[in-house]
mmCIF file of C-alpha atoms in Angstrom:
data_model
loop_
_atom_site.group_PDB
_atom_site.id
_atom_site.type_symbol
_atom_site.label_atom_id
_atom_site.label_comp_id
_atom_site.label_asym_id
_atom_site.label_seq_id
_atom_site.Cartn_x
_atom_site.Cartn_y
_atom_site.Cartn_z
ATOM 1 C CA THR A 1 9.404 -13.665 -6.927
ATOM 2 C CA VAL A 2 11.887 -10.951 -7.043
ATOM 3 C CA LYS A 3 13.916 -13.231 -9.191
ATOM 4 C CA GLU A 4 11.173 -13.278 -11.928
ATOM 5 C CA VAL A 5 10.874 -9.647 -11.830
ATOM 6 C CA PHE A 6 13.974 -7.803 -11.439
ATOM 7 C CA HIS A 7 16.815 -9.429 -13.867
ATOM 8 C CA LEU A 8 19.896 -7.598 -12.735
ATOM 9 C CA ASP A 9 21.775 -7.676 -9.401
ATOM 10 C CA ARG A 10 19.404 -8.600 -6.365
ATOM 11 C CA SER A 11 21.978 -8.776 -3.800
ATOM 12 C CA PHE A 12 20.543 -5.424 -2.289
ATOM 13 C CA LEU A 13 16.990 -5.624 -3.748
ATOM 14 C CA ALA A 14 15.941 -8.990 -2.405
ATOM 15 C CA PRO A 15 16.785 -8.399 1.399
ATOM 16 C CA LEU A 16 15.227 -4.635 0.841
ATOM 17 C CA ALA A 17 12.139 -6.485 -0.316
ATOM 18 C CA LEU A 18 12.071 -9.176 2.527
ATOM 19 C CA THR A 19 12.647 -6.496 5.000
ATOM 20 C CA ILE A 20 9.557 -4.314 3.842
ATOM 21 C CA PHE A 21 7.497 -7.414 3.686
ATOM 22 C CA VAL A 22 8.283 -8.307 7.597
ATOM 23 C CA TRP A 23 8.484 -4.540 8.620
ATOM 24 C CA VAL A 24 4.785 -3.508 7.092
ATOM 25 C CA PHE A 25 3.188 -7.005 7.855
ATOM 26 C CA LEU A 26 4.236 -6.520 11.676
ATOM 27 C CA MET A 27 2.880 -2.856 11.710
ATOM 28 C CA ASN A 28 -0.178 -3.893 10.037
ATOM 29 C CA ALA A 29 -0.407 -7.032 12.461
ATOM 30 C CA MET A 30 -0.741 -4.570 15.523
ATOM 31 C CA ASP A 31 -4.381 -3.799 14.338
ATOM 32 C CA LEU A 32 -4.973 -7.679 16.041
ATOM 33 C CA LEU A 33 -3.879 -6.089 19.591
ATOM 34 C CA PRO A 34 -7.267 -5.479 21.856
ATOM 35 C CA LEU A 35 -8.324 -2.088 21.029
ATOM 36 C CA ASP A 36 -7.505 -0.156 24.147
ATOM 37 C CA LEU A 37 -4.688 -2.295 25.368
ATOM 38 C CA PRO A 38 -1.763 -0.241 23.391
ATOM 39 C CA GLY A 39 -3.034 3.190 24.241
ATOM 40 C CA LYS A 40 -3.368 1.786 28.381
ATOM 41 C CA VAL A 41 -0.014 0.716 28.297
ATOM 42 C CA ALA A 42 1.766 3.564 26.595
ATOM 43 C CA ALA A 43 -0.437 6.000 29.361
ATOM 44 C CA LEU A 44 1.607 3.833 32.032
ATOM 45 C CA PHE A 45 4.635 5.786 30.790
ATOM 46 C CA GLY A 46 3.241 9.128 30.384
ATOM 47 C CA ILE A 47 2.026 8.676 26.718
ATOM 48 C CA HIS A 48 -1.504 9.591 26.245
ATOM 49 C CA TYR A 49 -1.514 10.044 22.725
ATOM 50 C CA TRP A 50 -0.792 6.930 20.986
ATOM 51 C CA ARG A 51 -1.341 5.374 17.418
ATOM 52 C CA ALA A 52 -1.474 1.479 18.023
ATOM 53 C CA VAL A 53 -1.328 0.689 14.022
ATOM 54 C CA PRO A 54 1.380 2.892 12.521
ATOM 55 C CA THR A 55 0.343 2.262 9.121
ATOM 56 C CA ALA A 56 -3.064 3.691 9.804
ATOM 57 C CA ASP A 57 -1.555 6.966 10.173
ATOM 58 C CA ALA A 58 -0.618 8.310 6.852
ATOM 59 C CA ASN A 59 2.701 9.912 8.023
ATOM 60 C CA THR A 60 4.150 6.556 8.269
ATOM 61 C CA THR A 61 2.957 5.011 4.764
ATOM 62 C CA PHE A 62 4.259 8.425 3.221
ATOM 63 C CA ALA A 63 7.434 7.837 4.802
ATOM 64 C CA MET A 64 7.758 4.280 3.371
ATOM 65 C CA SER A 65 6.735 5.329 -0.024
ATOM 66 C CA LEU A 66 9.209 8.124 -0.163
ATOM 67 C CA THR A 67 12.115 5.778 0.886
ATOM 68 C CA VAL A 68 10.684 3.705 -2.266
ATOM 69 C CA LEU A 69 11.103 6.817 -4.303
ATOM 70 C CA LEU A 70 14.995 6.911 -3.555
ATOM 71 C CA VAL A 71 15.073 3.193 -4.360
ATOM 72 C CA VAL A 72 13.532 3.988 -7.648
ATOM 73 C CA LEU A 73 16.051 6.975 -8.277
ATOM 74 C CA PHE A 74 18.818 4.947 -7.295
ATOM 75 C CA TYR A 75 18.357 2.416 -9.883
ATOM 76 C CA SER A 76 17.464 4.996 -12.573
ATOM 77 C CA PHE A 77 20.968 6.682 -12.116
ATOM 78 C CA LYS A 78 22.809 3.334 -11.428
ATOM 79 C CA ALA A 79 21.304 1.602 -14.496
ATOM 80 C CA LYS A 80 21.251 4.757 -16.981
ATOM 81 C CA GLY A 81 23.574 7.108 -15.251
ATOM 82 C CA ALA A 82 22.951 10.425 -14.345
ATOM 83 C CA GLY A 83 22.923 11.654 -18.193
ATOM 84 C CA GLY A 84 21.042 9.136 -19.154
ATOM 85 C CA TYR A 85 18.384 9.598 -17.114
ATOM 86 C CA VAL A 86 18.036 13.229 -17.462
ATOM 87 C CA HIS A 87 17.978 12.800 -21.259
ATOM 88 C CA GLU A 88 14.909 10.354 -21.047
ATOM 89 C CA LEU A 89 13.154 12.192 -18.853
ATOM 90 C CA PHE A 90 12.905 15.152 -21.344
ATOM 91 C CA THR A 91 13.121 12.790 -24.352
ATOM 92 C CA ALA A 92 10.849 9.898 -23.590
ATOM 93 C CA PRO A 93 8.092 9.154 -24.989
ATOM 94 C CA PHE A 94 7.275 11.712 -27.185
ATOM 95 C CA GLY A 95 10.768 11.964 -28.697
ATOM 96 C CA SER A 96 13.897 14.306 -28.504
ATOM 97 C CA ASN A 97 12.497 17.466 -30.649
ATOM 98 C CA PRO A 98 13.085 20.903 -27.949
ATOM 99 C CA VAL A 99 9.201 21.531 -28.111
ATOM 100 C CA LEU A 100 8.355 18.065 -26.612
ATOM 101 C CA TRP A 101 10.805 18.367 -23.928
ATOM 102 C CA ILE A 102 8.348 20.115 -21.287
ATOM 103 C CA PRO A 103 5.281 17.527 -22.366
ATOM 104 C CA ASN A 104 7.708 14.702 -21.715
ATOM 105 C CA PHE A 105 9.370 16.040 -18.272
ATOM 106 C CA VAL A 106 5.752 16.888 -16.981
ATOM 107 C CA LEU A 107 4.479 13.252 -18.074
ATOM 108 C CA ASN A 108 7.474 11.479 -16.407
ATOM 109 C CA LEU A 109 7.275 13.300 -13.382
ATOM 110 C CA VAL A 110 3.635 12.849 -12.691
ATOM 111 C CA GLU A 111 4.685 9.165 -13.566
ATOM 112 C CA LEU A 112 7.615 9.020 -10.901
ATOM 113 C CA LEU A 113 5.448 10.680 -8.526
ATOM 114 C CA SER A 114 2.213 8.847 -8.817
ATOM 115 C CA LYS A 115 4.321 5.662 -7.102
ATOM 116 C CA PRO A 116 4.829 6.831 -4.067
ATOM 117 C CA VAL A 117 1.263 8.245 -3.584
ATOM 118 C CA SER A 118 -0.422 5.417 -4.769
ATOM 119 C CA LEU A 119 1.521 3.104 -2.444
ATOM 120 C CA ALA A 120 0.770 5.208 0.652
ATOM 121 C CA MET A 121 -2.544 5.450 0.006
ATOM 122 C CA ARG A 122 -3.331 2.196 -0.694
ATOM 123 C CA LEU A 123 -2.245 0.923 2.394
ATOM 124 C CA PHE A 124 -3.167 3.847 4.913
ATOM 125 C CA GLY A 125 -6.698 3.420 3.147
ATOM 126 C CA ASN A 126 -7.130 -0.231 3.840
ATOM 127 C CA MET A 127 -5.485 -0.290 7.168
ATOM 128 C CA TYR A 128 -7.599 2.683 8.400
ATOM 129 C CA ALA A 129 -10.692 1.071 7.193
ATOM 130 C CA GLY A 130 -10.076 -1.974 9.077
ATOM 131 C CA GLU A 131 -9.015 0.095 12.268
ATOM 132 C CA LEU A 132 -12.598 1.982 12.167
ATOM 133 C CA VAL A 133 -14.473 -1.348 11.677
ATOM 134 C CA PHE A 134 -12.504 -2.998 14.881
ATOM 135 C CA MET A 135 -13.880 0.527 16.585
ATOM 136 C CA LEU A 136 -16.956 -0.148 15.716
ATOM 137 C CA ILE A 137 -17.046 -3.715 16.916
ATOM 138 C CA ALA A 138 -15.609 -2.574 19.890
ATOM 139 C CA LEU A 139 -18.591 -0.420 20.524
ATOM 140 C CA LEU A 140 -20.859 -3.301 20.873
ATOM 141 C CA GLY A 141 -19.780 -4.094 24.212
ATOM 142 C CA ALA A 142 -19.609 -0.615 25.733
ATOM 143 C CA GLY A 143 -22.726 -1.138 27.740
ATOM 144 C CA VAL A 144 -21.915 -4.632 29.403
ATOM 145 C CA PHE A 145 -21.876 -3.243 32.653
ATOM 146 C CA THR A 146 -25.473 -1.983 32.500
ATOM 147 C CA LEU A 147 -26.355 -5.814 33.260
ATOM 148 C CA THR A 148 -29.232 -5.825 30.786
ATOM 149 C CA PHE A 149 -30.412 -8.394 28.422
ATOM 150 C CA GLY A 150 -29.377 -6.019 25.249
ATOM 151 C CA SER A 151 -25.777 -5.486 26.780
ATOM 152 C CA ALA A 152 -25.200 -8.753 27.499
ATOM 153 C CA PHE A 153 -26.250 -9.710 23.630
ATOM 154 C CA GLY A 154 -24.123 -6.708 22.631
ATOM 155 C CA PHE A 155 -21.055 -8.204 24.372
ATOM 156 C CA PHE A 156 -21.476 -11.537 22.688
ATOM 157 C CA GLY A 157 -22.019 -9.969 19.579
ATOM 158 C CA GLN A 158 -18.594 -8.155 19.775
ATOM 159 C CA VAL A 159 -16.846 -11.188 20.768
ATOM 160 C CA ALA A 160 -18.269 -13.286 17.997
ATOM 161 C CA MET A 161 -18.015 -10.543 15.253
ATOM 162 C CA GLY A 162 -14.244 -9.341 16.681
ATOM 163 C CA ALA A 163 -13.044 -12.857 16.156
ATOM 164 C CA VAL A 164 -14.602 -13.259 12.552
ATOM 165 C CA TRP A 165 -13.273 -9.868 11.681
ATOM 166 C CA ALA A 166 -9.881 -10.838 13.074
ATOM 167 C CA ILE A 167 -9.508 -13.395 11.098
ATOM 168 C CA PHE A 168 -10.648 -11.517 7.705
ATOM 169 C CA HIS A 169 -8.258 -8.873 8.860
ATOM 170 C CA ILE A 170 -5.158 -11.582 8.719
ATOM 171 C CA LEU A 171 -5.657 -11.944 5.407
ATOM 172 C CA ILE A 172 -5.785 -7.998 4.416
ATOM 173 C CA ILE A 173 -2.750 -7.553 6.589
ATOM 174 C CA THR A 174 -0.878 -10.480 4.680
ATOM 175 C CA LEU A 175 -1.958 -9.213 1.245
ATOM 176 C CA GLN A 176 -1.167 -5.523 1.903
ATOM 177 C CA ALA A 177 2.279 -6.269 3.002
ATOM 178 C CA PHE A 178 3.132 -8.354 -0.171
ATOM 179 C CA ILE A 179 1.468 -5.731 -2.381
ATOM 180 C CA PHE A 180 3.588 -3.370 -0.881
ATOM 181 C CA MET A 181 6.640 -5.292 -1.342
ATOM 182 C CA MET A 182 5.821 -6.463 -4.765
ATOM 183 C CA LEU A 183 5.262 -3.098 -6.185
ATOM 184 C CA THR A 184 8.640 -1.790 -4.780
ATOM 185 C CA VAL A 185 10.621 -4.503 -6.709
ATOM 186 C CA VAL A 186 8.402 -4.015 -9.910
ATOM 187 C CA TYR A 187 9.268 -0.058 -9.510
ATOM 188 C CA ALA A 188 12.806 -0.583 -9.214
ATOM 189 C CA ALA A 189 12.563 -3.143 -12.182
ATOM 190 C CA MET A 190 11.133 -0.575 -14.246
ATOM 191 C CA ALA A 191 13.650 1.971 -13.404
ATOM 192 C CA THR A 192 16.156 -0.216 -14.997
ATOM 193 C CA GLU A 193 14.779 -0.180 -18.242
ATOM 194 C CA HIS A 194 16.024 1.902 -21.063
ATOM 195 C CA HIS A 195 13.960 3.796 -23.680
ATOM 196 C CA GLU A 196 16.542 3.573 -26.335
ATOM 197 C CA ARG A 197 16.020 2.949 -30.190
ATOM 198 C CA ARG A 198 16.906 -0.507 -30.951
ATOM 199 C CA GLY A 199 16.646 -0.897 -34.707
ATOM 200 C CA PRO A 200 15.122 0.835 -37.599
ATOM 201 C CA ALA A 201 11.941 -0.668 -37.452
ATOM 202 C CA ALA A 202 11.403 0.274 -33.517
ATOM 203 C CA ALA A 203 9.482 3.254 -32.385
ATOM 204 C CA PRO A 204 10.683 3.328 -28.848
ATOM 205 C CA HIS A 205 9.479 7.144 -28.787
ATOM 206 C CA SER A 206 5.891 6.324 -29.647
ATOM 207 C CA PHE A 207 3.231 6.518 -26.839
ATOM 208 C CA PRO A 208 1.633 3.218 -27.066
ATOM 209 C CA ALA A 209 5.088 1.683 -27.179
ATOM 210 C CA TYR A 210 6.063 3.749 -24.025
ATOM 211 C CA CYS A 211 2.924 2.444 -22.448
ATOM 212 C CA ASN A 212 3.114 -0.871 -23.250
ATOM 213 C CA ARG A 213 6.845 -1.199 -22.292
ATOM 214 C CA THR A 214 6.666 0.787 -19.221
ATOM 215 C CA PHE A 215 3.296 -0.122 -17.336
ATOM 216 C CA ARG A 216 3.521 -3.921 -18.137
ATOM 217 C CA GLN A 217 4.514 -4.900 -15.121
ATOM 218 C CA GLU A 218 3.076 -2.373 -13.182
ATOM 219 C CA ILE A 219 -0.394 -3.309 -14.285
ATOM 220 C CA GLU A 220 0.075 -6.927 -13.571
ATOM 221 C CA MET A 221 0.770 -6.192 -9.862
ATOM 222 C CA GLU A 222 -1.772 -3.401 -9.886
ATOM 223 C CA ASN A 223 -4.343 -6.265 -11.011
ATOM 224 C CA LEU A 224 -3.332 -8.170 -7.977
ATOM 225 C CA ALA A 225 -3.434 -5.325 -5.789
ATOM 226 C CA LEU A 226 -6.954 -4.554 -7.290
ATOM 227 C CA ILE A 227 -8.247 -8.151 -6.610
ATOM 228 C CA ALA A 228 -6.803 -7.790 -2.856
ATOM 229 C CA GLN A 229 -8.760 -4.679 -2.446
ATOM 230 C CA VAL A 230 -11.811 -6.163 -3.744
ATOM 231 C CA GLN A 231 -11.414 -8.866 -0.851
ATOM 232 C CA GLY A 232 -10.531 -6.176 1.428
ATOM 233 C CA TYR A 233 -13.505 -3.845 0.864
ATOM 234 C CA THR A 234 -15.981 -6.770 0.386
ATOM 235 C CA ALA A 235 -14.752 -8.030 4.123
ATOM 236 C CA ILE A 236 -15.052 -4.573 5.333
ATOM 237 C CA ALA A 237 -18.441 -3.853 3.826
ATOM 238 C CA LEU A 238 -19.733 -7.215 5.338
ATOM 239 C CA GLY A 239 -17.965 -6.353 8.828
ATOM 240 C CA LEU A 240 -20.029 -2.916 8.396
ATOM 241 C CA ILE A 241 -23.116 -4.399 7.621
ATOM 242 C CA ILE A 242 -23.092 -7.073 10.647
ATOM 243 C CA GLY A 243 -21.672 -4.338 12.770
ATOM 244 C CA LEU A 244 -24.425 -1.798 12.251
ATOM 245 C CA GLY A 245 -27.274 -4.666 12.157
ATOM 246 C CA ALA A 246 -25.856 -5.637 15.584
ATOM 247 C CA ILE A 247 -25.797 -1.910 16.887
ATOM 248 C CA GLY A 248 -29.437 -1.620 15.627
ATOM 249 C CA ALA A 249 -30.381 -4.823 17.316
ATOM 250 C CA CYS A 250 -29.089 -3.805 20.887
ATOM 251 C CA ILE A 251 -30.690 -0.395 20.597
ATOM 252 C CA GLY A 252 -34.050 -2.033 19.583
ATOM 253 C CA ILE A 253 -33.742 -4.651 22.565
ATOM 254 C CA GLY A 254 -32.779 -1.567 24.729
ATOM 255 C CA ILE A 255 -36.048 0.070 23.891
ATOM 256 C CA MET A 256 -38.182 -2.581 24.446
ATOM 257 C CA GLY A 257 -36.833 -4.084 27.479
#
């Protein structure tokens, strides 16, 4: 939960996290609509190029992830001040020696920019792949009007596999919305952490200590994201195997009869 990850004032972040989850979930859920329905409805209003699933478009996911980056920068400046944050950019993790300013800044910049990129590409990749599987399944029923045994077999295969894949996809769209929400909270919590010396024995500017402190929560969420991705890709692979097998069977039946 947000309370367990973010320990400062949550009056802004908690509603934001809920909004992100609901917003991403609803956009992902557009993938459960019949494949041609959104496009046909949009065509009635003169819109002939319509993307039914917003999160299957990289423009949407990058726009949301850049907004998350702004949230991260906001909490960084709020917790550390402008001077403190700029100082941290140039002195963590290797130290405040002027020779190390550039390596420190480059490392921090890469870390900062990798967050929105990973957020955007994870959501886009999962939803785009799921949309492609729905399209492959829909092709099974494309020849139903030929009124052959193969076309009838393909149509019923489309209905059965479409239902199975839709059930799998409910899990995927929920997990992706949850992961996007929780990583937003984790990134905001990481932005409030300080890299300051806490005692003579502390070595906050050593690289191992920096990695342990900075990436601890992120690694936990990345593990959750990895599990979700494995489940999603397993379901995608299963759908592809079933879909391609059914297509091959229909082609074989059509050739034979």
